[in-house]
PDB file of C-alpha atoms in Angstrom:
ATOM      1  CA  GLY A  24      11.306 -33.821-118.271  1.00 54.00           C
ATOM      2  CA  PRO A  25      14.534 -32.299-116.919  1.00 60.00           C
ATOM      3  CA  LYS A  26      13.042 -32.115-113.327  1.00 63.00           C
ATOM      4  CA  GLY A  27      11.465 -35.634-113.433  1.00 63.00           C
ATOM      5  CA  ASN A  28       7.991 -34.370-114.135  1.00 64.00           C
ATOM      6  CA  THR A  29       5.750 -35.767-116.824  1.00 68.00           C
ATOM      7  CA  LYS A  30       2.075 -36.013-117.603  1.00 76.00           C
ATOM      8  CA  HIS A  31      -0.089 -38.344-115.516  1.00 84.00           C
ATOM      9  CA  LEU A  32       0.013 -41.938-116.687  1.00 88.00           C
ATOM     10  CA  VAL A  33      -3.471 -43.288-117.205  1.00 93.00           C
ATOM     11  CA  THR A  34      -4.484 -46.852-118.111  1.00 95.00           C
ATOM     12  CA  LYS A  35      -6.821 -47.632-120.986  1.00 96.00           C
ATOM     13  CA  GLN A  36      -8.149 -50.474-118.827  1.00 95.00           C
ATOM     14  CA  LYS A  37     -10.942 -49.537-116.469  1.00 97.00           C
ATOM     15  CA  HIS A  38     -11.601 -51.237-113.176  1.00 98.00           C
ATOM     16  CA  GLY A  39     -14.334 -51.532-110.497  1.00 98.00           C
ATOM     17  CA  ASP A  40     -13.632 -53.698-107.459  1.00 98.00           C
ATOM     18  CA  ALA A  41      -9.909 -54.668-107.700  1.00 98.00           C
ATOM     19  CA  ILE A  42      -6.712 -55.690-106.009  1.00 98.00           C
ATOM     20  CA  VAL A  43      -4.062 -53.364-107.302  1.00 98.00           C
ATOM     21  CA  VAL A  44      -0.393 -54.019-106.804  1.00 98.00           C
ATOM     22  CA  VAL A  45       2.172 -51.288-107.708  1.00 98.00           C
ATOM     23  CA  GLY A  46       5.989 -51.142-107.335  1.00 97.00           C
ATOM     24  CA  PHE A  47       7.476 -47.685-107.087  1.00 96.00           C
ATOM     25  CA  MET A  48      10.714 -45.896-106.327  1.00 95.00           C
ATOM     26  CA  MET A  49      10.899 -42.307-105.047  1.00 90.00           C
ATOM     27  CA  ALA A  50      13.623 -39.676-105.398  1.00 89.00           C
ATOM     28  CA  GLN A  51      14.474 -37.765-102.293  1.00 91.00           C
ATOM     29  CA  GLY A  52      11.692 -35.119-101.709  1.00 89.00           C
ATOM     30  CA  SER A  53       9.528 -36.431-104.448  1.00 89.00           C
ATOM     31  CA  ASN A  54       5.723 -36.748-104.592  1.00 90.00           C
ATOM     32  CA  SER A  55       3.230 -38.763-106.618  1.00 92.00           C
ATOM     33  CA  GLY A  56       0.030 -40.750-106.136  1.00 94.00           C
ATOM     34  CA  VAL A  57      -1.751 -43.921-107.226  1.00 97.00           C
ATOM     35  CA  TYR A  58      -5.372 -43.087-108.119  1.00 97.00           C
ATOM     36  CA  LEU A  59      -7.915 -45.912-108.204  1.00 98.00           C
ATOM     37  CA  GLN A  60     -10.493 -45.212-110.883  1.00 98.00           C
ATOM     38  CA  GLY A  61      -8.589 -41.949-111.537  1.00 97.00           C
ATOM     39  CA  ARG A  62     -10.411 -40.660-108.474  1.00 97.00           C
ATOM     40  CA  TYR A  63      -9.253 -42.023-105.109  1.00 97.00           C
ATOM     41  CA  GLU A  64      -5.578 -41.443-104.167  1.00 96.00           C
ATOM     42  CA  ILE A  65      -3.107 -43.387-102.078  1.00 98.00           C
ATOM     43  CA  GLN A  66      -0.238 -40.928-101.598  1.00 97.00           C
ATOM     44  CA  VAL A  67       3.275 -41.650-102.849  1.00 96.00           C
ATOM     45  CA  LEU A  68       5.802 -39.419-101.108  1.00 95.00           C
ATOM     46  CA  ASP A  69       9.309 -39.546 -99.807  1.00 94.00           C
ATOM     47  CA  SER A  70       8.322 -40.081 -96.149  1.00 96.00           C
ATOM     48  CA  TRP A  71      11.487 -41.861 -95.030  1.00 95.00           C
ATOM     49  CA  GLY A  72      12.012 -41.282 -91.265  1.00 94.00           C
ATOM     50  CA  VAL A  73       8.795 -39.148 -90.754  1.00 95.00           C
ATOM     51  CA  LYS A  74       7.566 -39.615 -87.203  1.00 95.00           C
ATOM     52  CA  ASP A  75       4.261 -37.582 -87.196  1.00 96.00           C
ATOM     53  CA  LEU A  76       2.394 -39.016 -90.166  1.00 97.00           C
ATOM     54  CA  GLY A  77      -0.376 -37.109 -92.048  1.00 95.00           C
ATOM     55  CA  TYR A  78      -2.687 -37.949 -94.894  1.00 96.00           C
ATOM     56  CA  GLY A  79      -0.078 -36.430 -97.309  1.00 94.00           C
ATOM     57  CA  ASP A  80       2.625 -38.932 -96.307  1.00 97.00           C
ATOM     58  CA  CYS A  81       3.408 -42.160 -98.118  1.00 97.00           C
ATOM     59  CA  GLY A  82       0.493 -44.601 -97.740  1.00 97.00           C
ATOM     60  CA  GLY A  83      -1.940 -41.798 -96.746  1.00 97.00           C
ATOM     61  CA  ILE A  84      -5.433 -41.625 -98.159  1.00 97.00           C
ATOM     62  CA  TYR A  85      -5.490 -38.130 -99.550  1.00 94.00           C
ATOM     63  CA  ARG A  86      -8.400 -35.761 -98.659  1.00 91.00           C
ATOM     64  CA  ARG A  87     -11.409 -35.452-100.826  1.00 86.00           C
ATOM     65  CA  ASN A  88     -13.125 -32.466-102.463  1.00 77.00           C
ATOM     66  CA  GLY A  89     -15.213 -30.506 -99.974  1.00 75.00           C
ATOM     67  CA  GLU A  90     -15.016 -29.081 -96.526  1.00 75.00           C
ATOM     68  CA  GLY A  91     -15.730 -30.733 -93.253  1.00 77.00           C
ATOM     69  CA  GLU A  92     -14.950 -33.900 -91.357  1.00 77.00           C
ATOM     70  CA  GLU A  93     -16.385 -36.285 -94.065  1.00 75.00           C
ATOM     71  CA  PHE A  94     -13.759 -35.000 -96.550  1.00 80.00           C
ATOM     72  CA  LYS A  95     -10.651 -35.431 -94.451  1.00 89.00           C
ATOM     73  CA  GLY A  96      -7.712 -37.558 -95.368  1.00 94.00           C
ATOM     74  CA  TYR A  97      -6.301 -40.436 -93.372  1.00 95.00           C
ATOM     75  CA  PRO A  98      -2.648 -40.982 -92.387  1.00 97.00           C
ATOM     76  CA  PRO A  99      -1.145 -44.423 -92.640  1.00 98.00           C
ATOM     77  CA  ALA A 100      -1.268 -46.432 -89.377  1.00 98.00           C
ATOM     78  CA  VAL A 101       2.506 -46.887 -89.532  1.00 97.00           C
ATOM     79  CA  ASN A 102       5.432 -45.503 -91.528  1.00 98.00           C
ATOM     80  CA  ALA A 103       6.389 -48.376 -93.825  1.00 98.00           C
ATOM     81  CA  SER A 104       8.471 -46.103 -96.102  1.00 98.00           C
ATOM     82  CA  LYS A 105      11.919 -47.120 -97.336  1.00 97.00           C
ATOM     83  CA  ALA A 106      14.756 -44.685 -98.070  1.00 97.00           C
ATOM     84  CA  PRO A 107      14.631 -42.768-101.410  1.00 95.00           C
ATOM     85  CA  GLY A 108      15.998 -44.853-104.192  1.00 95.00           C
ATOM     86  CA  GLU A 109      14.751 -48.164-102.833  1.00 97.00           C
ATOM     87  CA  TRP A 110      11.852 -50.113-104.493  1.00 98.00           C
ATOM     88  CA  GLN A 111       8.655 -50.086-102.531  1.00 98.00           C
ATOM     89  CA  SER A 112       5.180 -51.612-103.076  1.00 98.00           C
ATOM     90  CA  TYR A 113       1.513 -51.149-102.472  1.00 98.00           C
ATOM     91  CA  GLU A 114      -1.162 -53.821-102.451  1.00 98.00           C
ATOM     92  CA  ILE A 115      -4.491 -52.035-102.471  1.00 98.00           C
ATOM     93  CA  HIS A 116      -7.883 -53.836-102.053  1.00 98.00           C
ATOM     94  CA  PHE A 117     -10.457 -51.331-103.484  1.00 98.00           C
ATOM     95  CA  ARG A 118     -14.279 -51.456-103.601  1.00 98.00           C
ATOM     96  CA  ALA A 119     -15.856 -49.284-106.252  1.00 98.00           C
ATOM     97  CA  PRO A 120     -18.909 -47.131-105.368  1.00 98.00           C
ATOM     98  CA  ARG A 121     -22.234 -48.724-106.026  1.00 97.00           C
ATOM     99  CA  PHE A 122     -25.212 -47.311-107.957  1.00 97.00           C
ATOM    100  CA  ASP A 123     -28.808 -48.310-108.456  1.00 96.00           C
ATOM    101  CA  GLU A 124     -30.571 -48.647-111.815  1.00 96.00           C
ATOM    102  CA  ASN A 125     -31.326 -44.916-111.834  1.00 96.00           C
ATOM    103  CA  GLY A 126     -27.648 -44.020-111.363  1.00 95.00           C
ATOM    104  CA  THR A 127     -28.066 -42.921-107.718  1.00 96.00           C
ATOM    105  CA  LYS A 128     -25.083 -43.792-105.501  1.00 96.00           C
ATOM    106  CA  THR A 129     -26.043 -46.471-102.982  1.00 96.00           C
ATOM    107  CA  ALA A 130     -22.664 -47.108-101.371  1.00 96.00           C
ATOM    108  CA  ASN A 131     -19.417 -45.212-101.133  1.00 96.00           C
ATOM    109  CA  ALA A 132     -16.146 -46.361-102.644  1.00 97.00           C
ATOM    110  CA  ALA A 133     -13.819 -47.854-100.071  1.00 97.00           C
ATOM    111  CA  PHE A 134     -10.293 -49.032 -99.441  1.00 98.00           C
ATOM    112  CA  ILE A 135     -10.876 -52.422 -97.868  1.00 98.00           C
ATOM    113  CA  LYS A 136      -7.260 -52.672 -96.857  1.00 98.00           C
ATOM    114  CA  VAL A 137      -3.957 -51.213 -98.050  1.00 98.00           C
ATOM    115  CA  PHE A 138      -0.531 -52.714 -97.560  1.00 98.00           C
ATOM    116  CA  HIS A 139       2.700 -50.679 -97.934  1.00 98.00           C
ATOM    117  CA  ASN A 140       5.828 -52.798 -98.171  1.00 98.00           C
ATOM    118  CA  GLY A 141       3.848 -55.695 -96.718  1.00 98.00           C
ATOM    119  CA  MET A 142       2.617 -53.766 -93.612  1.00 98.00           C
ATOM    120  CA  GLN A 143      -1.088 -52.939 -93.358  1.00 98.00           C
ATOM    121  CA  VAL A 144      -1.438 -49.163 -93.213  1.00 98.00           C
ATOM    122  CA  HIS A 145      -5.290 -48.948 -93.662  1.00 98.00           C
ATOM    123  CA  GLY A 146      -8.255 -51.154 -92.797  1.00 97.00           C
ATOM    124  CA  TYR A 147     -11.717 -50.588 -94.103  1.00 97.00           C
ATOM    125  CA  THR A 148     -12.140 -46.826 -95.021  1.00 96.00           C
ATOM    126  CA  GLU A 149     -15.051 -45.388 -96.952  1.00 95.00           C
ATOM    127  CA  LEU A 150     -14.456 -42.521 -99.306  1.00 94.00           C
ATOM    128  CA  THR A 151     -17.132 -39.776 -99.536  1.00 91.00           C
ATOM    129  CA  GLY A 152     -15.922 -38.695-102.982  1.00 93.00           C
ATOM    130  CA  PRO A 153     -12.938 -38.182-105.276  1.00 95.00           C
ATOM    131  CA  THR A 154      -9.555 -36.889-104.115  1.00 93.00           C
ATOM    132  CA  VAL A 155      -8.902 -33.153-104.421  1.00 90.00           C
ATOM    133  CA  SER A 156      -6.643 -33.501-107.495  1.00 86.00           C
ATOM    134  CA  SER A 157      -8.371 -36.461-109.182  1.00 93.00           C
ATOM    135  CA  LEU A 158      -8.890 -36.821-112.936  1.00 91.00           C
ATOM    136  CA  TYR A 159     -12.656 -36.684-112.497  1.00 92.00           C
ATOM    137  CA  ASN A 160     -14.899 -34.889-110.021  1.00 91.00           C
ATOM    138  CA  ASP A 161     -17.722 -37.462-110.423  1.00 95.00           C
ATOM    139  CA  GLU A 162     -18.103 -41.027-109.301  1.00 96.00           C
ATOM    140  CA  ARG A 163     -18.702 -44.079-111.523  1.00 96.00           C
ATOM    141  CA  PRO A 164     -18.722 -47.847-111.175  1.00 97.00           C
ATOM    142  CA  GLU A 165     -15.456 -48.044-113.185  1.00 98.00           C
ATOM    143  CA  GLY A 166     -12.440 -45.920-114.057  1.00 98.00           C
ATOM    144  CA  PRO A 167      -8.807 -46.142-115.078  1.00 98.00           C
ATOM    145  CA  LEU A 168      -5.784 -46.406-112.878  1.00 98.00           C
ATOM    146  CA  MET A 169      -3.799 -43.148-112.777  1.00 96.00           C
ATOM    147  CA  LEU A 170      -0.248 -42.643-111.674  1.00 94.00           C
ATOM    148  CA  GLN A 171       0.475 -38.985-110.864  1.00 88.00           C
ATOM    149  CA  GLY A 172       3.450 -37.657-112.759  1.00 74.00           C
ATOM    150  CA  ASP A 173       3.650 -33.900-112.290  1.00 66.00           C
ATOM    151  CA  HIS A 174       5.168 -33.577-108.844  1.00 72.00           C
ATOM    152  CA  GLY A 175       8.748 -34.915-109.124  1.00 76.00           C
ATOM    153  CA  PRO A 176      10.770 -37.890-110.044  1.00 84.00           C
ATOM    154  CA  VAL A 177       9.211 -41.354-109.418  1.00 88.00           C
ATOM    155  CA  ALA A 178       9.559 -44.739-111.162  1.00 91.00           C
ATOM    156  CA  TYR A 179       6.788 -47.384-111.345  1.00 93.00           C
ATOM    157  CA  ARG A 180       7.002 -51.097-112.186  1.00 93.00           C
ATOM    158  CA  SER A 181       5.195 -54.425-111.718  1.00 93.00           C
ATOM    159  CA  ILE A 182       1.685 -52.931-111.882  1.00 96.00           C
ATOM    160  CA  SER A 183      -1.247 -55.412-111.762  1.00 97.00           C
ATOM    161  CA  ILE A 184      -5.004 -54.846-111.574  1.00 98.00           C
ATOM    162  CA  LYS A 185      -6.939 -57.964-110.636  1.00 98.00           C
ATOM    163  CA  PRO A 186     -10.699 -57.832-110.702  1.00 97.00           C
ATOM    164  CA  ALA A 187     -12.237 -58.753-107.306  1.00 97.00           C
ATOM    165  CA  ASP A 188     -15.674 -58.800-105.740  1.00 95.00           C
ATOM    166  CA  PHE A 189     -16.051 -56.882-102.487  1.00 96.00           C
ATOM    167  CA  SER A 190     -19.830 -56.787-102.480  1.00 92.00           C
ATOM    168  CA  ASP A 191     -19.902 -58.440 -99.069  1.00 90.00           C
ATOM    169  CA  THR A 192     -18.074 -55.413 -97.511  1.00 86.00           C
ATOM    170  CA  ILE A 193     -20.875 -52.847 -98.138  1.00 76.00           C
ATOM    171  CA  LYS A 194     -22.049 -51.544 -94.753  1.00 67.00           C
TER     172      LYS A 194
END
């Protein structure tokens, strides 16, 4: 569109546990997000030069639906953002939620680790539910990758979703 906005981009491929690598470039002041399973967001934002990082900054784990401490978001450990107009990357190690044979959730989804431009910005972080603006308000063993497109100009490239097995990380 004329302002750089579009519909969300959603893969046909669904994933569970995965290592997801995404290249992206932000316009100044732009905002987007990478949603694992269409539910759990790593924020994409022009955060170049930001000193006091919040969960809404680039590399942040956005807050989940609900009120209280268990739904809070998590800022990145360091600001690894490049200037607007430069290519950046994420490498996201994601563990899908687990369910028993009756469909009852037995383990939360988790970001095992997240790298932004080669710097680790998150270690093991459990997710109590989907992000506020996710495609779905439920949790499942699989879902598509979603790239948020309605908040300003952003370009994506070099996207890969590699199946992984993070069963040994359940606490």
